[in-house]
Tab-separated table of C-alpha atoms and ligand atoms in Angstrom:
chain	number	residue	atom	x	y	z
A	1	MET	CA	5.945	-34.337	-7.920
A	2	LYS	CA	6.477	-32.631	-4.615
A	3	GLN	CA	3.779	-30.904	-2.649
A	4	LYS	CA	2.716	-27.470	-3.839
A	5	ARG	CA	4.881	-24.709	-2.377
A	6	GLU	CA	3.350	-22.657	0.412
A	7	GLN	CA	2.049	-19.090	-0.098
A	8	TRP	CA	0.870	-16.179	2.032
A	9	GLY	CA	-2.849	-15.964	2.676
A	10	SER	CA	-3.031	-12.262	1.870
A	11	ARG	CA	-0.963	-9.249	0.909
A	12	TRP	CA	-1.245	-7.829	4.421
A	13	GLY	CA	-0.154	-11.144	5.841
A	14	PHE	CA	3.045	-10.791	3.861
A	15	ILE	CA	3.569	-7.156	4.834
A	16	LEU	CA	3.069	-7.903	8.528
A	17	ALA	CA	5.386	-10.905	8.395
A	18	ALA	CA	8.082	-8.880	6.619
A	19	MET	CA	7.583	-6.110	9.137
A	20	GLY	CA	7.879	-8.682	11.889
A	21	SER	CA	11.171	-9.747	10.382
A	22	ALA	CA	12.440	-6.195	10.128
A	23	VAL	CA	11.297	-4.987	13.537
A	24	GLY	CA	13.357	-6.785	16.123
A	25	LEU	CA	16.240	-6.594	18.546
A	26	GLY	CA	17.847	-4.492	15.832
A	27	ASN	CA	15.380	-1.662	16.330
A	28	ILE	CA	15.578	-1.550	20.089
A	29	TRP	CA	18.683	-3.217	21.459
A	30	ARG	CA	21.071	-2.728	18.527
A	31	PHE	CA	19.767	0.658	17.322
A	32	SER	CA	19.959	2.268	20.734
A	33	TYR	CA	23.492	1.191	21.498
A	34	ALA	CA	24.792	1.851	17.972
A	35	MET	CA	23.280	5.317	18.099
A	36	GLY	CA	24.610	5.869	21.602
A	37	GLU	CA	28.120	4.917	20.499
A	38	GLY	CA	27.841	6.740	17.172
A	39	GLY	CA	27.217	10.146	18.702
A	40	GLY	CA	23.452	10.263	18.346
A	41	SER	CA	22.249	12.507	15.538
A	42	ALA	CA	25.235	11.988	13.227
A	43	PHE	CA	24.611	8.280	13.313
A	44	LEU	CA	20.913	8.877	12.766
A	45	ILE	CA	21.394	11.052	9.686
A	46	ILE	CA	23.798	8.617	8.021
A	47	TYR	CA	21.532	5.732	8.946
A	48	LEU	CA	18.495	7.422	7.384
A	49	LEU	CA	20.483	8.120	4.220
A	50	ALA	CA	21.598	4.490	4.100
A	51	VAL	CA	18.005	3.311	4.502
A	52	LEU	CA	16.873	5.495	1.624
A	53	LEU	CA	19.758	5.097	-0.824
A	54	ILE	CA	20.698	1.505	-0.074
A	55	GLY	CA	17.928	-0.089	1.983
A	56	PHE	CA	15.063	0.671	-0.349
A	57	PRO	CA	16.697	-0.530	-3.603
A	58	VAL	CA	18.193	-3.595	-1.942
A	59	MET	CA	14.840	-4.568	-0.466
A	60	LEU	CA	13.123	-4.166	-3.817
A	61	ILE	CA	15.863	-6.213	-5.433
A	62	GLU	CA	15.471	-9.034	-2.923
A	63	PHE	CA	11.721	-8.912	-3.434
A	64	SER	CA	12.042	-9.042	-7.196
A	65	ILE	CA	14.373	-12.046	-7.080
A	66	GLY	CA	12.070	-13.900	-4.683
A	67	ARG	CA	8.777	-13.122	-6.377
A	68	ARG	CA	10.214	-13.912	-9.785
A	69	THR	CA	11.731	-17.274	-8.898
A	70	GLN	CA	9.264	-18.549	-6.264
A	71	THR	CA	12.011	-20.501	-4.546
A	72	ASP	CA	14.596	-20.383	-1.757
A	73	ALA	CA	17.640	-18.117	-1.518
A	74	ILE	CA	20.115	-20.482	-3.192
A	75	ASP	CA	17.859	-21.976	-5.846
A	76	ALA	CA	16.661	-18.513	-6.873
A	77	PHE	CA	20.060	-17.616	-8.314
A	78	LYS	CA	20.532	-21.017	-9.930
A	79	LYS	CA	17.146	-20.720	-11.579
A	80	ILE	CA	17.831	-17.373	-13.231
A	81	ALA	CA	21.545	-17.812	-13.895
A	82	PRO	CA	22.374	-21.503	-14.122
A	83	LYS	CA	26.037	-22.428	-14.482
A	84	SER	CA	27.192	-19.157	-12.963
A	85	GLY	CA	28.611	-18.201	-9.607
A	86	TRP	CA	25.881	-15.818	-8.466
A	87	PHE	CA	24.317	-18.408	-6.189
A	88	ILE	CA	27.191	-17.715	-3.817
A	89	ALA	CA	24.976	-14.888	-2.513
A	90	GLY	CA	22.407	-17.508	-1.557
A	91	VAL	CA	24.994	-19.748	0.072
A	92	MET	CA	26.272	-16.806	2.088
A	93	GLY	CA	22.672	-16.041	2.986
A	94	VAL	CA	21.919	-19.478	4.370
A	95	LEU	CA	25.214	-19.425	6.285
A	96	ALA	CA	24.364	-15.977	7.612
A	97	ALA	CA	20.991	-17.298	8.767
A	98	PHE	CA	22.798	-19.887	10.907
A	99	MET	CA	25.282	-17.331	12.215
A	100	ILE	CA	22.861	-14.514	12.984
A	101	LEU	CA	20.193	-16.667	14.563
A	102	SER	CA	22.808	-18.428	16.680
A	103	PHE	CA	23.591	-15.232	18.606
A	104	TYR	CA	20.171	-13.657	18.102
A	105	GLY	CA	18.721	-16.597	20.010
A	106	VAL	CA	21.067	-15.890	22.914
A	107	ILE	CA	19.858	-12.312	23.242
A	108	GLY	CA	16.258	-13.400	22.688
A	109	GLY	CA	16.825	-15.705	25.639
A	110	TRP	CA	18.103	-12.841	27.810
A	111	SER	CA	14.996	-10.910	26.928
A	112	LEU	CA	12.743	-13.799	27.951
A	113	ARG	CA	14.601	-14.148	31.237
A	114	TYR	CA	14.029	-10.459	32.002
A	115	LEU	CA	10.375	-10.824	31.055
A	116	PHE	CA	9.988	-13.533	33.675
A	117	GLU	CA	11.923	-11.500	36.236
A	118	TYR	CA	9.484	-8.620	35.832
A	119	LEU	CA	6.540	-11.005	35.947
A	120	THR	CA	7.725	-12.016	39.386
A	121	GLY	CA	8.416	-8.557	40.795
A	122	GLY	CA	11.416	-7.196	38.941
A	123	ILE	CA	15.144	-7.150	39.440
A	124	SER	CA	16.315	-6.148	42.847
A	125	GLY	CA	19.778	-4.973	43.679
A	126	ASP	CA	22.373	-3.692	41.258
A	127	SER	CA	21.199	-4.281	37.685
A	128	SER	CA	24.717	-4.373	36.331
A	129	ASP	CA	25.712	-7.119	38.770
A	130	PHE	CA	22.547	-8.988	37.897
A	131	PHE	CA	23.163	-8.788	34.159
A	132	VAL	CA	26.840	-9.684	34.325
A	133	GLY	CA	26.095	-12.522	36.730
A	134	PHE	CA	23.295	-13.857	34.569
A	135	ILE	CA	24.970	-13.767	31.147
A	136	GLY	CA	28.235	-14.985	32.654
A	137	GLY	CA	26.539	-18.129	33.908
A	138	THR	CA	26.954	-21.473	32.201
A	139	PHE	CA	23.580	-23.188	32.190
A	140	THR	CA	20.977	-20.547	32.914
A	141	PRO	CA	21.470	-18.361	29.823
A	142	VAL	CA	21.702	-21.458	27.616
A	143	LEU	CA	18.430	-22.705	29.051
A	144	TRP	CA	16.689	-19.403	28.229
A	145	GLN	CA	18.248	-19.450	24.788
A	146	LEU	CA	16.815	-22.932	24.312
A	147	LEU	CA	13.374	-21.718	25.376
A	148	PHE	CA	13.540	-18.842	22.909
A	149	MET	CA	14.679	-21.168	20.112
A	150	ALA	CA	11.886	-23.605	20.979
A	151	MET	CA	9.331	-20.830	20.465
A	152	THR	CA	10.964	-19.860	17.174
A	153	ILE	CA	10.995	-23.476	16.026
A	154	GLY	CA	7.367	-23.891	17.090
A	155	ILE	CA	6.148	-21.082	14.857
A	156	VAL	CA	8.190	-22.046	11.791
A	157	TYR	CA	7.131	-25.673	12.316
A	158	LEU	CA	3.508	-24.633	11.740
A	159	GLY	CA	4.308	-23.283	8.292
A	160	VAL	CA	4.039	-20.070	6.317
A	161	GLN	CA	0.350	-19.324	6.836
A	162	LYS	CA	-0.495	-21.036	10.109
A	163	GLY	CA	2.799	-20.183	11.795
A	164	ILE	CA	4.605	-17.154	10.441
A	165	GLU	CA	1.657	-15.210	9.024
A	166	LEU	CA	-0.757	-15.848	11.866
A	167	SER	CA	1.756	-15.071	14.610
A	168	SER	CA	2.826	-11.853	12.868
A	169	LYS	CA	-0.778	-10.720	12.542
A	170	TRP	CA	-1.060	-10.950	16.316
A	171	MET	CA	2.345	-9.740	17.352
A	172	MET	CA	2.795	-6.668	15.167
A	173	PRO	CA	-0.279	-4.700	16.338
A	174	ILE	CA	0.466	-5.572	19.974
A	175	LEU	CA	4.078	-4.481	19.524
A	176	SER	CA	3.115	-1.145	18.013
A	177	PHE	CA	0.644	-0.434	20.761
A	178	LEU	CA	3.081	-1.280	23.569
A	179	LEU	CA	5.842	0.788	21.986
A	180	ILE	CA	3.724	3.902	21.643
A	181	ALA	CA	2.451	3.567	25.204
A	182	LEU	CA	6.004	3.242	26.516
A	183	ALA	CA	7.260	6.235	24.536
A	184	GLY	CA	4.394	8.339	25.841
A	185	TYR	CA	5.342	7.407	29.369
A	186	SER	CA	9.079	7.848	28.907
A	187	LEU	CA	8.629	11.353	27.502
A	188	THR	CA	6.985	12.432	30.762
A	189	LEU	CA	10.032	11.538	32.848
A	190	GLY	CA	11.825	14.831	32.316
A	191	GLY	CA	14.631	13.877	29.940
A	192	ALA	CA	12.692	14.603	26.762
A	193	SER	CA	14.433	17.781	25.634
A	194	GLU	CA	17.887	16.359	26.209
A	195	ALA	CA	16.882	13.236	24.289
A	196	PHE	CA	15.600	15.295	21.371
A	197	ALA	CA	18.833	17.246	21.283
A	198	PHE	CA	20.875	14.044	21.378
A	199	MET	CA	18.828	12.390	18.634
A	200	PHE	CA	18.127	15.284	16.310
A	201	GLN	CA	20.726	18.022	16.792
A	202	PRO	CA	23.638	17.292	14.478
A	203	GLU	CA	27.020	17.036	16.061
A	204	TRP	CA	29.414	17.599	13.203
A	205	ASP	CA	32.485	15.963	14.702
A	206	ALA	CA	30.988	12.499	14.555
A	207	PHE	CA	30.655	12.787	10.765
A	208	ARG	CA	34.446	12.587	10.507
A	209	ASP	CA	34.594	9.136	12.028
A	210	PRO	CA	34.498	6.520	9.217
A	211	GLN	CA	33.460	3.883	11.725
A	212	VAL	CA	30.122	5.650	12.134
A	213	TYR	CA	29.389	5.207	8.418
A	214	LEU	CA	30.117	1.503	8.556
A	215	SER	CA	28.045	0.921	11.641
A	216	ALA	CA	25.155	3.035	10.296
A	217	MET	CA	25.085	1.090	7.041
A	218	GLY	CA	25.414	-2.200	8.906
A	219	GLN	CA	22.510	-1.120	11.046
A	220	ALA	CA	20.412	-0.327	7.956
A	221	PHE	CA	21.037	-3.814	6.573
A	222	PHE	CA	20.466	-5.510	9.888
A	223	THR	CA	17.287	-3.726	10.855
A	224	LEU	CA	15.690	-4.185	7.432
A	225	SER	CA	16.654	-7.889	7.370
A	226	LEU	CA	18.561	-7.352	4.129
A	227	GLY	CA	21.539	-8.944	2.476
A	228	MET	CA	20.993	-12.605	3.285
A	229	GLY	CA	17.826	-13.692	1.527
A	230	ALA	CA	15.262	-13.281	4.315
A	231	MET	CA	13.206	-10.800	2.305
A	232	LEU	CA	13.906	-12.867	-0.800
A	233	THR	CA	12.510	-15.969	0.881
A	234	TYR	CA	9.451	-14.163	2.245
A	235	SER	CA	8.651	-12.641	-1.147
A	236	SER	CA	8.957	-16.049	-2.780
A	237	TYR	CA	5.693	-16.963	-1.026
A	238	LEU	CA	3.934	-14.120	-2.868
A	239	ASP	CA	1.808	-14.534	-5.910
A	240	PRO	CA	3.979	-13.526	-8.905
A	241	GLU	CA	1.449	-10.799	-9.710
A	242	GLU	CA	1.542	-9.246	-6.236
A	243	ARG	CA	2.590	-5.602	-5.840
A	244	LEU	CA	6.030	-4.914	-4.383
A	245	THR	CA	6.926	-1.242	-4.297
A	246	SER	CA	4.212	-0.111	-1.922
A	247	SER	CA	4.906	-3.085	0.351
A	248	ALA	CA	8.595	-2.211	0.503
A	249	ALA	CA	7.782	1.427	1.236
A	250	ILE	CA	5.396	0.501	4.058
A	251	ILE	CA	7.817	-1.971	5.636
A	252	ILE	CA	10.730	0.460	5.509
A	253	ALA	CA	8.726	3.421	6.777
A	254	LEU	CA	7.325	1.471	9.709
A	255	ASP	CA	10.632	-0.151	10.611
A	256	THR	CA	12.305	3.256	10.683
A	257	LEU	CA	9.472	4.726	12.702
A	258	PHE	CA	9.780	1.842	15.110
A	259	ALA	CA	13.483	2.523	15.637
A	260	LEU	CA	12.866	6.234	16.166
A	261	VAL	CA	10.087	5.643	18.667
A	262	SER	CA	12.281	3.094	20.446
A	263	GLY	CA	14.818	5.877	20.739
A	264	LEU	CA	12.091	8.007	22.296
A	265	VAL	CA	11.486	5.244	24.820
A	266	ILE	CA	15.101	4.729	25.762
A	267	PHE	CA	16.877	8.097	25.569
A	268	PRO	CA	14.432	10.323	27.478
A	269	ALA	CA	14.432	7.839	30.340
A	270	LEU	CA	18.206	7.630	30.142
A	271	PHE	CA	18.752	11.369	30.324
A	272	ALA	CA	16.098	11.801	32.982
A	273	PHE	CA	18.336	9.684	35.193
A	274	GLY	CA	21.567	11.282	34.048
A	275	LEU	CA	22.939	8.098	32.500
A	276	ASP	CA	25.372	7.671	29.627
A	277	PRO	CA	23.972	6.787	26.179
A	278	ALA	CA	27.311	5.341	25.073
A	279	GLU	CA	26.906	2.445	27.488
A	280	GLY	CA	27.133	-0.135	24.670
A	281	ALA	CA	25.424	-3.454	24.215
A	282	GLY	CA	24.271	-3.557	27.831
A	283	LEU	CA	22.150	-0.424	27.428
A	284	VAL	CA	18.825	-2.199	27.310
A	285	PHE	CA	19.679	-4.814	29.935
A	286	ILE	CA	21.528	-2.693	32.495
A	287	VAL	CA	20.513	0.922	32.129
A	288	LEU	CA	16.807	0.379	31.589
A	289	PRO	CA	16.345	-1.945	34.584
A	290	ASN	CA	18.043	0.728	36.688
A	291	ILE	CA	15.427	3.153	35.527
A	292	PHE	CA	12.569	0.728	36.119
A	293	GLU	CA	13.835	0.177	39.620
A	294	ALA	CA	14.013	3.889	40.304
A	295	LEU	CA	10.423	4.297	39.173
A	296	GLY	CA	9.251	2.206	42.098
A	297	GLY	CA	6.064	0.120	41.886
A	298	VAL	CA	5.034	1.257	38.428
A	299	GLY	CA	8.543	0.406	37.229
A	300	THR	CA	7.854	-3.303	37.509
A	301	LEU	CA	4.875	-2.939	35.192
A	302	VAL	CA	6.788	-0.726	32.756
A	303	GLY	CA	9.641	-3.221	32.789
A	304	LEU	CA	7.278	-6.075	32.115
A	305	VAL	CA	5.720	-4.253	29.170
A	306	PHE	CA	9.152	-3.405	27.822
A	307	PHE	CA	10.458	-6.967	27.899
A	308	VAL	CA	7.239	-8.412	26.477
A	309	LEU	CA	7.779	-5.971	23.636
A	310	LEU	CA	11.434	-6.872	23.208
A	311	SER	CA	10.786	-10.621	23.316
A	312	MET	CA	7.982	-10.456	20.765
A	313	ALA	CA	10.009	-8.263	18.448
A	314	ALA	CA	12.885	-10.728	18.716
A	315	LEU	CA	10.656	-13.724	18.083
A	316	SER	CA	9.000	-12.343	14.950
A	317	SER	CA	12.475	-11.656	13.537
A	318	ALA	CA	13.995	-14.947	14.581
A	319	ILE	CA	11.372	-16.873	12.635
A	320	SER	CA	12.421	-15.134	9.417
A	321	LEU	CA	16.036	-16.094	9.993
A	322	LEU	CA	15.101	-19.712	10.609
A	323	GLU	CA	12.800	-19.732	7.579
A	324	VAL	CA	15.678	-18.849	5.209
A	325	ALA	CA	17.521	-22.038	6.147
A	326	VAL	CA	14.372	-24.127	6.480
A	327	ALA	CA	13.079	-23.152	3.019
A	328	TYR	CA	16.373	-24.266	1.534
A	329	PHE	CA	16.521	-27.620	3.292
A	330	ILE	CA	12.858	-28.388	2.599
A	331	ARG	CA	13.666	-28.283	-1.099
A	332	LYS	CA	17.026	-30.019	-0.771
A	333	THR	CA	15.878	-32.944	1.356
A	334	ASN	CA	12.669	-34.935	1.394
A	335	LEU	CA	12.200	-34.657	5.125
A	336	GLY	CA	9.357	-32.155	4.974
A	337	ARG	CA	8.908	-28.893	6.879
A	338	LYS	CA	8.410	-30.339	10.352
A	339	LYS	CA	11.539	-32.483	10.530
A	340	VAL	CA	13.671	-29.888	8.760
A	341	THR	CA	12.555	-27.149	11.151
A	342	LEU	CA	13.358	-29.258	14.195
A	343	ILE	CA	16.778	-30.309	12.967
A	344	VAL	CA	17.890	-26.926	11.624
A	345	GLY	CA	16.521	-25.115	14.676
A	346	LEU	CA	18.383	-27.373	17.077
A	347	VAL	CA	21.615	-27.113	15.110
A	348	ILE	CA	21.372	-23.333	15.265
A	349	PHE	CA	20.713	-23.524	18.982
A	350	ALA	CA	23.867	-25.599	19.405
A	351	LEU	CA	25.881	-23.152	17.314
A	352	GLY	CA	24.705	-20.379	19.621
A	353	VAL	CA	26.017	-22.002	22.779
A	354	PRO	CA	29.586	-20.659	22.298
A	355	SER	CA	28.126	-17.161	21.891
A	356	SER	CA	26.276	-17.573	25.138
A	357	LEU	CA	29.312	-18.946	26.958
A	358	SER	CA	31.521	-16.163	25.591
A	359	GLN	CA	29.757	-13.681	27.859
A	360	GLY	CA	31.767	-14.606	30.921
A	361	ALA	CA	31.514	-18.349	31.491
A	362	MET	CA	34.403	-19.124	29.163
A	363	ASP	CA	37.057	-17.139	27.358
A	364	ILE	CA	35.914	-17.435	23.744
A	365	THR	CA	37.147	-14.439	21.770
A	366	VAL	CA	37.818	-13.589	18.136
A	367	PHE	CA	40.066	-10.605	17.380
A	368	GLY	CA	39.858	-9.717	21.037
A	369	ALA	CA	36.067	-9.481	21.115
A	370	PRO	CA	33.779	-11.980	22.848
A	371	PHE	CA	32.447	-14.473	20.311
A	372	LEU	CA	28.908	-13.068	20.438
A	373	ASP	CA	30.035	-9.493	19.826
A	374	PHE	CA	32.271	-10.677	17.015
A	375	MET	CA	29.418	-12.550	15.321
A	376	ASP	CA	27.178	-9.505	15.672
A	377	ALA	CA	29.679	-7.124	14.090
A	378	PHE	CA	30.937	-9.622	11.508
A	379	THR	CA	27.513	-10.506	10.148
A	380	GLY	CA	25.963	-7.051	10.416
A	381	ASN	CA	28.808	-4.878	9.245
A	382	LEU	CA	30.413	-7.271	6.773
A	383	LEU	CA	28.416	-10.281	5.642
A	384	LEU	CA	25.091	-8.514	5.066
A	385	PRO	CA	26.484	-5.561	3.091
A	386	LEU	CA	28.555	-8.008	1.041
A	387	GLY	CA	25.512	-10.190	0.330
A	388	GLY	CA	23.510	-7.096	-0.554
A	389	LEU	CA	26.271	-5.929	-2.862
A	390	ILE	CA	26.283	-9.213	-4.771
A	391	MET	CA	22.510	-9.121	-5.110
A	392	VAL	CA	22.367	-5.564	-6.478
A	393	LEU	CA	25.189	-6.340	-8.883
A	394	PHE	CA	23.371	-9.483	-9.981
A	395	VAL	CA	20.127	-7.665	-10.739
A	396	GLY	CA	21.641	-4.366	-11.867
A	397	TRP	CA	24.142	-5.859	-14.254
A	398	THR	CA	22.807	-9.219	-15.449
A	399	TRP	CA	19.125	-8.373	-15.857
A	400	THR	CA	17.896	-6.240	-18.747
A	401	LYS	CA	16.417	-2.857	-17.961
A	402	LYS	CA	13.012	-4.261	-18.791
A	403	GLU	CA	13.485	-7.181	-16.395
A	404	ILE	CA	14.643	-4.892	-13.593
A	405	LEU	CA	11.576	-2.704	-14.023
A	406	HIS	CA	9.104	-5.522	-14.489
A	407	HIS	CA	10.232	-7.857	-11.700
A	408	GLY	CA	10.722	-4.962	-9.316
A	409	ASP	CA	7.162	-3.906	-10.081
A	410	VAL	CA	8.490	-0.470	-10.990
A	411	GLY	CA	7.376	-0.513	-14.624
A	412	GLN	CA	4.550	1.979	-14.288
A	413	GLN	CA	6.268	4.327	-11.860
A	414	ALA	CA	7.684	7.648	-12.933
A	415	TRP	CA	10.800	6.930	-10.888
A	416	GLY	CA	11.541	3.722	-12.822
A	417	PRO	CA	14.677	5.068	-14.512
A	418	LEU	CA	15.921	6.427	-11.186
A	419	TYR	CA	15.514	2.979	-9.668
A	420	VAL	CA	17.475	1.325	-12.465
A	421	PHE	CA	20.222	3.902	-12.045
A	422	THR	CA	20.300	3.335	-8.297
A	423	ALA	CA	20.439	-0.436	-8.724
A	424	LYS	CA	23.253	-0.204	-11.230
A	425	PHE	CA	25.390	2.536	-9.728
A	426	VAL	CA	24.334	4.322	-6.560
A	427	ALA	CA	23.688	1.355	-4.283
A	428	PRO	CA	26.710	-0.774	-5.279
A	429	VAL	CA	29.108	2.168	-5.160
A	430	ALA	CA	27.770	3.317	-1.806
A	431	ILE	CA	27.992	-0.152	-0.281
A	432	LEU	CA	31.480	-0.720	-1.640
A	433	LEU	CA	32.764	2.656	-0.490
A	434	VAL	CA	31.496	2.259	3.034
A	435	LEU	CA	32.773	-1.310	3.237
A	436	VAL	CA	36.255	-0.442	2.032
A	437	ILE	CA	36.622	2.679	4.149
A	438	GLY	CA	35.226	0.925	7.176
A	439	LEU	CA	37.508	-2.086	6.780
A	440	MET	CA	40.614	0.010	6.250
A	441	ASN	CA	39.898	1.734	9.506
A	442	TRP	CA	39.169	-1.379	11.445
B	1	LIG	N1	15.811	-7.224	11.288
B	1	LIG	C1	15.856	-7.928	12.530
B	1	LIG	C2	16.105	-6.946	13.640
B	1	LIG	O1	16.123	-5.765	13.417
B	1	LIG	C3	16.867	-9.030	12.559
B	1	LIG	C4	16.768	-9.904	11.389
B	1	LIG	C5	15.781	-10.745	11.084
B	1	LIG	C6	17.676	-9.981	10.345
B	1	LIG	N2	16.032	-11.349	9.888
B	1	LIG	C7	17.172	-10.889	9.416
B	1	LIG	C8	18.865	-9.331	10.116
B	1	LIG	C9	17.850	-11.144	8.260
B	1	LIG	C10	19.543	-9.592	8.951
B	1	LIG	C11	19.030	-10.492	8.030
B	1	LIG	O2	16.279	-7.326	14.756
């Protein structure tokens, strides 16, 4: 018999770890540029709808699969539906873990590099030149990516309780505190009213662009860590009796709040300096350093706080991505957690090198986009919604109503029937519609 499977130490340990997974580069780096490109408020409204109508049911569905089966993303499907094809969702999930973490580690590395720059006085000169020069390098960005991956590997290596849970219990409160402090400061810079208008005043034209729907839904999946078994894997370390619905509600509410407050950090500062929100993926790494520089002495401190925040948020998410693959290979091989974590982590690092090099050192493009940008869009806008779709179909259409209610921990709730209806119809139809329309327009 193998060793007993690991479990969380407490319910709050699980919630904080899942929150750590959800809150990441997606909330700050990806949210701000997607919103900037998606016309601000229109993107925000569609994104909030997607979180509510798709994010919540999909998260509860992942939780119910994980808590019910107490195993990894691939085995979970084989356990409930042996001799069927549903486990493809798990296979896609483990593949997505490799793909997402490969480029996530690159950006985590950038964030670490900036952290160290601000530790030693900040970035001098033109921040755009600095960024382009840095990410276009061959060895330096790869070295920072390696450092970031080493930290990720280190935490996962220590296990569910001593690594993931403990680190999340430290990082999440610190993150929240730093974010609120930064937002408070940013709102004093003079761009607050313009930022509020940009974020909250609907601009109807943007609703006509189908691409905004796809990117808003992709963002909902990405920021909530859905569609590839991360939440499934985390919930598999829960006691089968543990509550789910309130946990899902807390995680989703706080993740959304985190994204909104990040917007209140970035956009007021942006408008205060008359800069363009549609700057794209470089927003956080080019525009913000410009602002920090313009703030003078205090800017170095603000920059340091910001990149500590970004790096921690990235790290607590990266560990959940690594854990999806690690959980699978721990069961599949007899190498044990430590060896599996090292091997899988290093393989993912290696897979990320082309993403890093695609930023200027070499010409690595797919469909005309640099490899990293392609991986980002491909996984977020396509792979995750597709994985989520398969999971809702699996639960909605192969489980009995009683199973859906019981394993989703919705049995006693008045909105039980609404949840079943959403799982069966609303969520799958919404995902499919957005996917098809988005792809036709691509
Ligand atoms: N949610 C994280 C973020 O917002 C990224 C992330 C972690 C993720 N685990 C995931 C995305 C699993 C998709 C699937 O940055």
